mmCIF file of C-alpha atoms in Angstrom:
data_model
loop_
_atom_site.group_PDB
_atom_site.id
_atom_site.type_symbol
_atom_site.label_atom_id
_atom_site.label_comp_id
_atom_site.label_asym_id
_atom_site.label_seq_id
_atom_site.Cartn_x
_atom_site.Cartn_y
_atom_site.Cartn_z
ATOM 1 C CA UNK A 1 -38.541 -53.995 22.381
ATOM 2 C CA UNK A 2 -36.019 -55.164 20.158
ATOM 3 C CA UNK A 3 -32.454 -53.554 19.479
ATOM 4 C CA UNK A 4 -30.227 -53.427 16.959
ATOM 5 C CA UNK A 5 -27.543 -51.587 17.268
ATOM 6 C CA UNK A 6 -24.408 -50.531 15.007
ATOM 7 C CA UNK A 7 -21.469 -49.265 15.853
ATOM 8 C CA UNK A 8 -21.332 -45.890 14.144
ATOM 9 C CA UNK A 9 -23.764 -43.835 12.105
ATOM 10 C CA UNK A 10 -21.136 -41.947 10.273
ATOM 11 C CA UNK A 11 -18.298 -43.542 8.912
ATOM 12 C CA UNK A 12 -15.473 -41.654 6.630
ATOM 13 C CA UNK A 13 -12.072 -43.687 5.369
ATOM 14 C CA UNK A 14 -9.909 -43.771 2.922
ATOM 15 C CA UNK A 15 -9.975 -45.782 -0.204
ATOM 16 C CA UNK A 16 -7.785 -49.282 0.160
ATOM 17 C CA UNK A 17 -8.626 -48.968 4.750
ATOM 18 C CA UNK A 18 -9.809 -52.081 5.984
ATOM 19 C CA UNK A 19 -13.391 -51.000 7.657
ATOM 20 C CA UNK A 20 -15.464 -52.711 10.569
ATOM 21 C CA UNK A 21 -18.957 -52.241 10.682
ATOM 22 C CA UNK A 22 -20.063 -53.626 13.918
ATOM 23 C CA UNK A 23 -23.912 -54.997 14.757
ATOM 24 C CA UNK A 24 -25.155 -56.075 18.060
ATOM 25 C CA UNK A 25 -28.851 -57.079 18.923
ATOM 26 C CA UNK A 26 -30.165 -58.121 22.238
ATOM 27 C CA UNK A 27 -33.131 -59.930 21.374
ATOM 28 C CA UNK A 28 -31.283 -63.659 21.294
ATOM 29 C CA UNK A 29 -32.212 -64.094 17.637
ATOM 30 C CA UNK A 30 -30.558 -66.534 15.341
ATOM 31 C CA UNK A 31 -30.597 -64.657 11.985
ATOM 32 C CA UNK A 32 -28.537 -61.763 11.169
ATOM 33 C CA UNK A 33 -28.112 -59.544 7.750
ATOM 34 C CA UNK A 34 -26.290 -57.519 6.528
ATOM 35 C CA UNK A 35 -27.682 -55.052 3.744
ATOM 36 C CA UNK A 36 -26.546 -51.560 1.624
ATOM 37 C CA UNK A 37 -28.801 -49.657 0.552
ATOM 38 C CA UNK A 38 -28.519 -46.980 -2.151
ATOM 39 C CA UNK A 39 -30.714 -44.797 -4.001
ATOM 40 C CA UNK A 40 -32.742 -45.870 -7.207
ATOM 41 C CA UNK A 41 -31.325 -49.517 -5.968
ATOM 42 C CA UNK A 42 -33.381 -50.374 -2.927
ATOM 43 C CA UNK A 43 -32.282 -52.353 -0.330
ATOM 44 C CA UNK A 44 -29.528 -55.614 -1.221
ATOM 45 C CA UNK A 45 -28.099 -58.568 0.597
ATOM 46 C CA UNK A 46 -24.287 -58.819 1.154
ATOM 47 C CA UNK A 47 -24.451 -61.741 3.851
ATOM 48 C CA UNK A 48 -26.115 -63.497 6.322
ATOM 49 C CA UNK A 49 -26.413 -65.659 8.961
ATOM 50 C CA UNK A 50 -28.056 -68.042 10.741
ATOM 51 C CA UNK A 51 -26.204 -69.487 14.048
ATOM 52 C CA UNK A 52 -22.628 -68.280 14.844
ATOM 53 C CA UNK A 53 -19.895 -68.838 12.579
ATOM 54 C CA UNK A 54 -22.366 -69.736 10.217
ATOM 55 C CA UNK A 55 -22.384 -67.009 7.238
ATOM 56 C CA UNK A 56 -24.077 -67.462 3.838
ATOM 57 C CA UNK A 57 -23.762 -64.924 0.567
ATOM 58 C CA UNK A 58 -26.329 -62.505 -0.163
ATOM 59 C CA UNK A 59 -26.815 -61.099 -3.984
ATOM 60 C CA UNK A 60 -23.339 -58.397 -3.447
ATOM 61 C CA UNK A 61 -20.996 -60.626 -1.416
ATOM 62 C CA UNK A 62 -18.036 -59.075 -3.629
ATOM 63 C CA UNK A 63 -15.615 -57.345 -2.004
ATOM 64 C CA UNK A 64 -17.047 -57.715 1.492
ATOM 65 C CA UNK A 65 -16.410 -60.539 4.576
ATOM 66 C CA UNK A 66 -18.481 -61.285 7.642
ATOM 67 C CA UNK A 67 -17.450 -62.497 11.081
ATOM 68 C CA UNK A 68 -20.306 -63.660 13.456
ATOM 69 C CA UNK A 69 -18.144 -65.092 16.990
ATOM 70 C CA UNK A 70 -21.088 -64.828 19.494
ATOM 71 C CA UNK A 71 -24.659 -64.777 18.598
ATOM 72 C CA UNK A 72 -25.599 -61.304 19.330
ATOM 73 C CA UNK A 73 -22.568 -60.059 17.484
ATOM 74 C CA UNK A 74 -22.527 -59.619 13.415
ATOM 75 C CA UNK A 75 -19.449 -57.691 11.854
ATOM 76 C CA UNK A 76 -19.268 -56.755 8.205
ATOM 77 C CA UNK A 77 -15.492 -55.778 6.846
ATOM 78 C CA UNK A 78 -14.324 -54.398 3.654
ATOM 79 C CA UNK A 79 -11.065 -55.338 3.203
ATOM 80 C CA UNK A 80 -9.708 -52.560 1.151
ATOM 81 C CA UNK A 81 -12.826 -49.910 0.907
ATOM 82 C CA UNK A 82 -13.339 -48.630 -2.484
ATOM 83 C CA UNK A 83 -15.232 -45.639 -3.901
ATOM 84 C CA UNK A 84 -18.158 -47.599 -5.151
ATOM 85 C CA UNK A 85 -18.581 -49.025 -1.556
ATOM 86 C CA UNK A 86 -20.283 -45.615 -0.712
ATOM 87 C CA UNK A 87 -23.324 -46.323 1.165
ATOM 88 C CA UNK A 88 -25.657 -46.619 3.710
ATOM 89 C CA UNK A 89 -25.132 -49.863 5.416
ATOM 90 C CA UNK A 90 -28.164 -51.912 7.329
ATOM 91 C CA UNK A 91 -27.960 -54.701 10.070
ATOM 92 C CA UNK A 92 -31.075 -56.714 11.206
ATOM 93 C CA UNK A 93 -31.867 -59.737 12.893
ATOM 94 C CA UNK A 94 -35.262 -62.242 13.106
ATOM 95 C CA UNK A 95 -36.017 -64.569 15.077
ATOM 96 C CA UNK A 96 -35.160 -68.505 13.553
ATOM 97 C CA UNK A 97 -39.104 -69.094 13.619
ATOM 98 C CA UNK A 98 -40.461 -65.998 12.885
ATOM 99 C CA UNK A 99 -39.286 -64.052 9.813
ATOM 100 C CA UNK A 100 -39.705 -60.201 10.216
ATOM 101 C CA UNK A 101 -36.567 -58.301 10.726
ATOM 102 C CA UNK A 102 -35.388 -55.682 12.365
ATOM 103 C CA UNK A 103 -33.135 -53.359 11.523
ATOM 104 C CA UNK A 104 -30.764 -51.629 13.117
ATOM 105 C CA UNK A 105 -30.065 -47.359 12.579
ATOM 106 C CA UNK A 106 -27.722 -48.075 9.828
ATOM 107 C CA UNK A 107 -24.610 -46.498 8.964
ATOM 108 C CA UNK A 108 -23.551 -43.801 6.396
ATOM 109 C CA UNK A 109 -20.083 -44.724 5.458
ATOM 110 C CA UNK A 110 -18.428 -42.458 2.982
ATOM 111 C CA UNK A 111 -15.266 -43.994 0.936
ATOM 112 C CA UNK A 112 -13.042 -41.151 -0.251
ATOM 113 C CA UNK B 1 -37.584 -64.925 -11.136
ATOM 114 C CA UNK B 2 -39.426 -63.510 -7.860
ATOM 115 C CA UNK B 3 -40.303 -59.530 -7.858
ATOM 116 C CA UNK B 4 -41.524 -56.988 -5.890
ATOM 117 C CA UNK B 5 -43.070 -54.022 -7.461
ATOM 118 C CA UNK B 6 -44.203 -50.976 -5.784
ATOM 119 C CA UNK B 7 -46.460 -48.431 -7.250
ATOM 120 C CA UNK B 8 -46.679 -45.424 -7.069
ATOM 121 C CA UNK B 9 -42.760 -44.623 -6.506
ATOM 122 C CA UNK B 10 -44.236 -41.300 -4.952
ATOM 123 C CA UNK B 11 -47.001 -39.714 -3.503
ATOM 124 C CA UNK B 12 -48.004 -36.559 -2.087
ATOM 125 C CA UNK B 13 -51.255 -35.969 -0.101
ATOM 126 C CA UNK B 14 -52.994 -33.057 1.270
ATOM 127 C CA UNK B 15 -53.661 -33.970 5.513
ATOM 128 C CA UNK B 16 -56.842 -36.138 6.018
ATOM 129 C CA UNK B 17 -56.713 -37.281 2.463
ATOM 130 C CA UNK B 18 -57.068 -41.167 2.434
ATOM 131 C CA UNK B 19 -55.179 -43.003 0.136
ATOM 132 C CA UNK B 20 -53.582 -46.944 -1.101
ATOM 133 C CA UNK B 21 -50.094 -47.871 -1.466
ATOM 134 C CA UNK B 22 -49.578 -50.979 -3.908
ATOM 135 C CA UNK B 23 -46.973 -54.017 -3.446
ATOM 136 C CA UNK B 24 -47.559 -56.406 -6.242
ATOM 137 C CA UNK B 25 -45.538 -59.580 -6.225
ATOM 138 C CA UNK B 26 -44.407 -62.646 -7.942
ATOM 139 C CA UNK B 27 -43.332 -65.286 -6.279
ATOM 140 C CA UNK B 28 -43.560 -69.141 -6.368
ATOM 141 C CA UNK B 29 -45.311 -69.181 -2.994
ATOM 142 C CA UNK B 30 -45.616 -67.055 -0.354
ATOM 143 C CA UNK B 31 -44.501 -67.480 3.599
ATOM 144 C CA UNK B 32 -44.820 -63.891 4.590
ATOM 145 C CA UNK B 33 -45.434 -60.373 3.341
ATOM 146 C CA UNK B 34 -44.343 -57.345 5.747
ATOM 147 C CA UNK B 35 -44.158 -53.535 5.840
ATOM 148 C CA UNK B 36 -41.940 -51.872 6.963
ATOM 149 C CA UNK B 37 -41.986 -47.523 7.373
ATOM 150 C CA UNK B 38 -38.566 -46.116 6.946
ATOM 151 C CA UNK B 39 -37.960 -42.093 8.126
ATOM 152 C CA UNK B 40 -34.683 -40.218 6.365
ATOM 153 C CA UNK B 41 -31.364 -41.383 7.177
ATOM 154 C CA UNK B 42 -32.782 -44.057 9.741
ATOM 155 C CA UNK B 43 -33.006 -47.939 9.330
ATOM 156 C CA UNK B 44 -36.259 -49.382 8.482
ATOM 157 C CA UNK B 45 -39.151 -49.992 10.914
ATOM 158 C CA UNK B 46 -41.152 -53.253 11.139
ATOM 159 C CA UNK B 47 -44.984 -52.508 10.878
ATOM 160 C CA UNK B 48 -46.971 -55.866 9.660
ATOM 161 C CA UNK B 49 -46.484 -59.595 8.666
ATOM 162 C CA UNK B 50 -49.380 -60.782 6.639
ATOM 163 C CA UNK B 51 -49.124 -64.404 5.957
ATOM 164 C CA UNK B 52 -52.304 -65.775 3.486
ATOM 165 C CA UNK B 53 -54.299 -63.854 1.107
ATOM 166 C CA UNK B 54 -57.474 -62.180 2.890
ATOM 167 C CA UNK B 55 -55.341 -61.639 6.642
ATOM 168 C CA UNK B 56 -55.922 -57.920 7.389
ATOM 169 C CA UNK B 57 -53.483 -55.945 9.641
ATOM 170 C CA UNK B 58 -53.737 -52.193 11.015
ATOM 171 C CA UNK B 59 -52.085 -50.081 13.524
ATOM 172 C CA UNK B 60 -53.216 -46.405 13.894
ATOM 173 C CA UNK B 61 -54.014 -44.752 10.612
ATOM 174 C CA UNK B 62 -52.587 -47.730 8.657
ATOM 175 C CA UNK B 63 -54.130 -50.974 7.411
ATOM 176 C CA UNK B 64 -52.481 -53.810 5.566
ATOM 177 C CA UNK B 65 -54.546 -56.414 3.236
ATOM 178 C CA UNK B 66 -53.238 -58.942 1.555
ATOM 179 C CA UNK B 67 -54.384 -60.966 -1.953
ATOM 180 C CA UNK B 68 -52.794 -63.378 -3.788
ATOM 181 C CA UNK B 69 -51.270 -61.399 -6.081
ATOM 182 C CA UNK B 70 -50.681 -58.015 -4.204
ATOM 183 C CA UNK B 71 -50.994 -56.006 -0.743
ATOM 184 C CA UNK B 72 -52.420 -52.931 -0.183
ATOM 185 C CA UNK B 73 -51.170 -50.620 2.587
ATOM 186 C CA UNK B 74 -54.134 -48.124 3.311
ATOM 187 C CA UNK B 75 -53.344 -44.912 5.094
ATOM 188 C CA UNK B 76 -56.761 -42.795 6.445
ATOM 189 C CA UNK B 77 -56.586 -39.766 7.572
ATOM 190 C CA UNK B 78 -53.193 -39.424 7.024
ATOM 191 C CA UNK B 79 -51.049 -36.609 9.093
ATOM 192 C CA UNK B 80 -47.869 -34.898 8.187
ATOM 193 C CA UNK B 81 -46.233 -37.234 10.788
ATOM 194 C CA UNK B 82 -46.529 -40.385 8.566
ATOM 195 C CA UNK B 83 -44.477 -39.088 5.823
ATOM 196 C CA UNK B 84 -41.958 -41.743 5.695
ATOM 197 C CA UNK B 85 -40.543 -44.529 2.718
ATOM 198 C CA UNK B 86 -43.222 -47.511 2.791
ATOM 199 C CA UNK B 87 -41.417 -50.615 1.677
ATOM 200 C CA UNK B 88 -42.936 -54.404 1.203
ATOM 201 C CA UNK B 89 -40.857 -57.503 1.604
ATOM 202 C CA UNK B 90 -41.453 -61.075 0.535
ATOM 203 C CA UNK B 91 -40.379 -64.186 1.857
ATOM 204 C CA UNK B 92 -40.765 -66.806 -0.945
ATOM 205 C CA UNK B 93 -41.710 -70.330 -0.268
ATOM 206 C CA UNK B 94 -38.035 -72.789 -0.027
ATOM 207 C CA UNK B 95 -36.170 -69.266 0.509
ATOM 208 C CA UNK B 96 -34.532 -67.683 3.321
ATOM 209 C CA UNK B 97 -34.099 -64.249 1.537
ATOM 210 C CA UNK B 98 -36.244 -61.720 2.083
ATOM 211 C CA UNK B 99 -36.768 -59.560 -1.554
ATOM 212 C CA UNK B 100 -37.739 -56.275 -0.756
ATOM 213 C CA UNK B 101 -39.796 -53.625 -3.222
ATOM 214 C CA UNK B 102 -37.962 -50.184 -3.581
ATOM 215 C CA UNK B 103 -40.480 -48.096 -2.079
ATOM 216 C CA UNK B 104 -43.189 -45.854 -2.027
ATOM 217 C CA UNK B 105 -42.034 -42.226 -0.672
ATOM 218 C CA UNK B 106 -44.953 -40.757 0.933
ATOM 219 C CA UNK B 107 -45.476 -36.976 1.745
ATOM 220 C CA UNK B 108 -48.478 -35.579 3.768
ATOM 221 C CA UNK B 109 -48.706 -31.546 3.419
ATOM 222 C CA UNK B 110 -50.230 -29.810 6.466
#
């Protein structure tokens, strides 16, 4: 089965922290994403990527960076976390050939 | 621009009462279509890929079609167990982006 995991499902900081949302997925797949996901809004793109060190913006790169090192490994960081960064925050990966993703558990960060 | 509309936003349904979910989409041209069921507070799970218009999937109580225009996700029989968030996805033809509908919340009453 594939995994996707992320490193926290409950996340509380302060506004102006730099955050680090980690991802890791075991199933050797190329593409990794990075969503938020908010009510009334649906799910949105902040970044992806397709090999490592590769990254390319989603439709709300603003105010976020990624870092993908090794290919299992996709990190999403806020550099200074503001209020309106709120949110739950989804990782997935697909396979380079085969486009379904799958998501990791997410996680609820709360920006006070 | 390419869309994905899901109808209705919400739905409630006595157990055993068969019903449709609707993803309508406009797109260019279409790779893929998927479904994915997503519970409270959890990340989305992956349920179908339907690729050209006629390609039926199912799994259980579920059953994915797929036209040109739109996709149907039929639920039969439902129980209380498949109250969930249904969401559809499109993968537009010359895109890597996956646009993704905002949902159909789903509730089965024992």
């Amino acid at each position: 089965d594939v995994k996707v995991t992320q490193s926290s499902r409950y996340l509380v900081k302060r506004t102006g922290e730099k955050v680090f949302l980690e991802c890791v997925q075991d199933m050797d797949h190329e593409n990794m994403f990075w969503y938020r996901q908010d009510p009334g809004l649906g799910l949105r793109l902040i970044y992806f990527s397709y090999d490592v060190k590769m990254k390319e913006k989603g439709d709300i790169p603003e105010g976020y960076s990624v870092s993908r090192e090794k290919k299992e490994r996709f990190s999403l960081i806020l550099e200074s976390a503001s209020t309106n960064q709120t949110s739950m925050y989804l990782c997935a990966s697909s396979d380079r050939d085969k486009y379904e993703q799958y998501f990791g558990p997410g996680t609820r960060l709360t920006v006070t | 621009e390419d869309q994905v509309t899901q109808s209705p936003e919400a739905l409630r349904l006595q157990e055993g009462e068969s019903s449709s979910l609707n993803c309508s989409y406009t797109v260019s041209g279409l790779r893929g279509l998927f479904w994915y069921r997503q519970d409270p507070g959890k990340g989305p799970e992956f349920l179908f890929t339907l690729y050209s218009a006629g390609e039926e999937k199912e799994k259980e109580r579920l059953k994915a079609t797929l036209t040109k225009k739109e996709s149907f996700l039929h639920i039969t029989a439902p129980k209380p167990e498949d109250s969930a968030t249904y969401l559809c996805a499109v993968l537009p033809v010359g895109d890597d982006k996956i646009i993704f509908g905002k949902g159909t919340r789903l509730h089965i009453l024992p």
